[in-house]
Amino acid sequence: MSMKEFYDQMDVGSINDMSEEELSDLAELFKIFGDSTRIRILYDLLQGEKNVTEITEDLEMNQSAISRQLKILRTSKLIGVRREGTAKYYSLADDHVKTIIAMGKEHIEE
């Protein structure tokens, strides 16, 4: 789907339909996408569920840096976590996250 087709299907209403709280929440969401490490983690999770060791290896970064960003992404409800014994497996929270990443990538490639 092209960005034009995507926008044509959206029903965002007018700015007057959004409360200050909703505008603030939307701004906070976009701030999360303002860090390249978090984008790299999200992009890595497009491939599927991974544990912190796998993400660390894929991104060639240290575990504490990845763990800090995973906590922010979890708190922002952009990723989910599944526990299996002592291991934690991370995945994208839903298809909305995939769409945001895909639309952002398409936008910068225009």
XYZ file of C-alpha atoms in Angstrom:
110
model
C 0.000 0.000 0.000
C 1.389 3.388 -0.938
C 1.402 6.260 1.543
C -1.261 8.044 -0.522
C -3.532 4.991 -0.349
C -2.835 4.724 3.380
C -3.692 8.392 3.984
C -6.814 8.163 1.822
C -8.097 5.339 4.066
C -7.364 7.203 7.304
C -10.083 9.059 9.151
C -8.100 11.313 11.460
C -10.731 14.033 11.838
C -9.641 17.554 12.673
C -7.221 18.870 15.256
C -10.236 20.074 17.244
C -11.291 16.437 17.688
C -8.174 15.683 19.756
C -7.756 16.531 23.412
C -4.548 17.988 24.784
C -3.895 14.648 26.476
C -4.202 12.785 23.158
C -1.885 15.274 21.446
C 0.622 14.893 24.254
C 0.413 11.083 24.093
C 0.958 11.177 20.331
C 3.992 13.435 20.749
C 5.406 11.039 23.372
C 4.917 8.104 21.017
C 6.870 9.857 18.279
C 9.651 10.716 20.743
C 10.197 6.981 21.257
C 10.942 6.672 17.547
C 13.520 9.471 17.871
C 16.322 7.168 19.034
C 18.218 5.143 16.423
C 18.977 2.303 18.850
C 15.282 1.843 19.556
C 14.545 1.896 15.818
C 17.265 -0.733 15.261
C 15.709 -2.941 17.961
C 12.227 -2.577 16.480
C 13.567 -3.281 13.009
C 15.379 -6.368 14.328
C 12.142 -7.602 15.918
C 10.394 -7.387 12.540
C 12.103 -10.745 11.937
C 10.276 -12.260 14.898
C 10.598 -12.957 18.595
C 14.107 -12.727 20.078
C 15.787 -12.789 23.459
C 18.109 -10.029 24.639
C 21.226 -12.045 23.734
C 20.057 -12.427 20.137
C 19.252 -8.712 19.876
C 22.617 -7.825 21.409
C 24.421 -9.998 18.863
C 22.357 -8.726 15.928
C 22.974 -5.074 16.819
C 26.551 -5.625 18.035
C 25.891 -3.655 21.216
C 26.308 -4.398 24.901
C 23.488 -5.980 26.852
C 22.954 -3.134 29.306
C 22.410 -0.619 26.479
C 19.921 -2.950 24.792
C 18.140 -3.718 28.085
C 17.655 0.000 28.816
C 16.052 0.547 25.419
C 13.918 -2.594 25.717
C 12.504 -1.234 28.981
C 11.533 2.038 27.276
C 9.956 0.173 24.358
C 8.038 -2.108 26.758
C 6.800 0.830 28.826
C 5.634 2.505 25.610
C 3.738 -0.666 24.653
C 5.651 -0.991 21.375
C 7.035 -4.411 22.285
C 5.793 -7.291 24.350
C 7.690 -9.799 26.435
C 7.079 -13.504 26.959
C 8.779 -15.396 29.751
C 9.933 -18.961 29.347
C 11.587 -20.112 32.544
C 14.206 -17.474 33.282
C 14.447 -16.333 29.661
C 12.528 -13.358 28.242
C 11.543 -13.190 24.585
C 10.683 -9.861 23.007
C 8.427 -9.198 20.034
C 6.626 -6.282 18.415
C 3.433 -5.507 20.290
C 1.189 -5.533 17.224
C 0.864 -4.756 13.545
C 0.588 -1.021 14.260
C 4.285 -0.969 15.092
C 5.103 -2.691 11.798
C 2.955 -0.153 9.954
C 4.636 2.832 11.616
C 8.083 1.479 10.721
C 7.044 0.626 7.150
C 5.434 4.033 6.599
C 8.462 5.815 8.040
C 10.811 3.858 5.820
C 8.670 4.510 2.760
C 8.583 8.224 3.617
C 12.371 8.591 3.797
C 12.807 6.647 0.562
C 10.593 9.029 -1.456
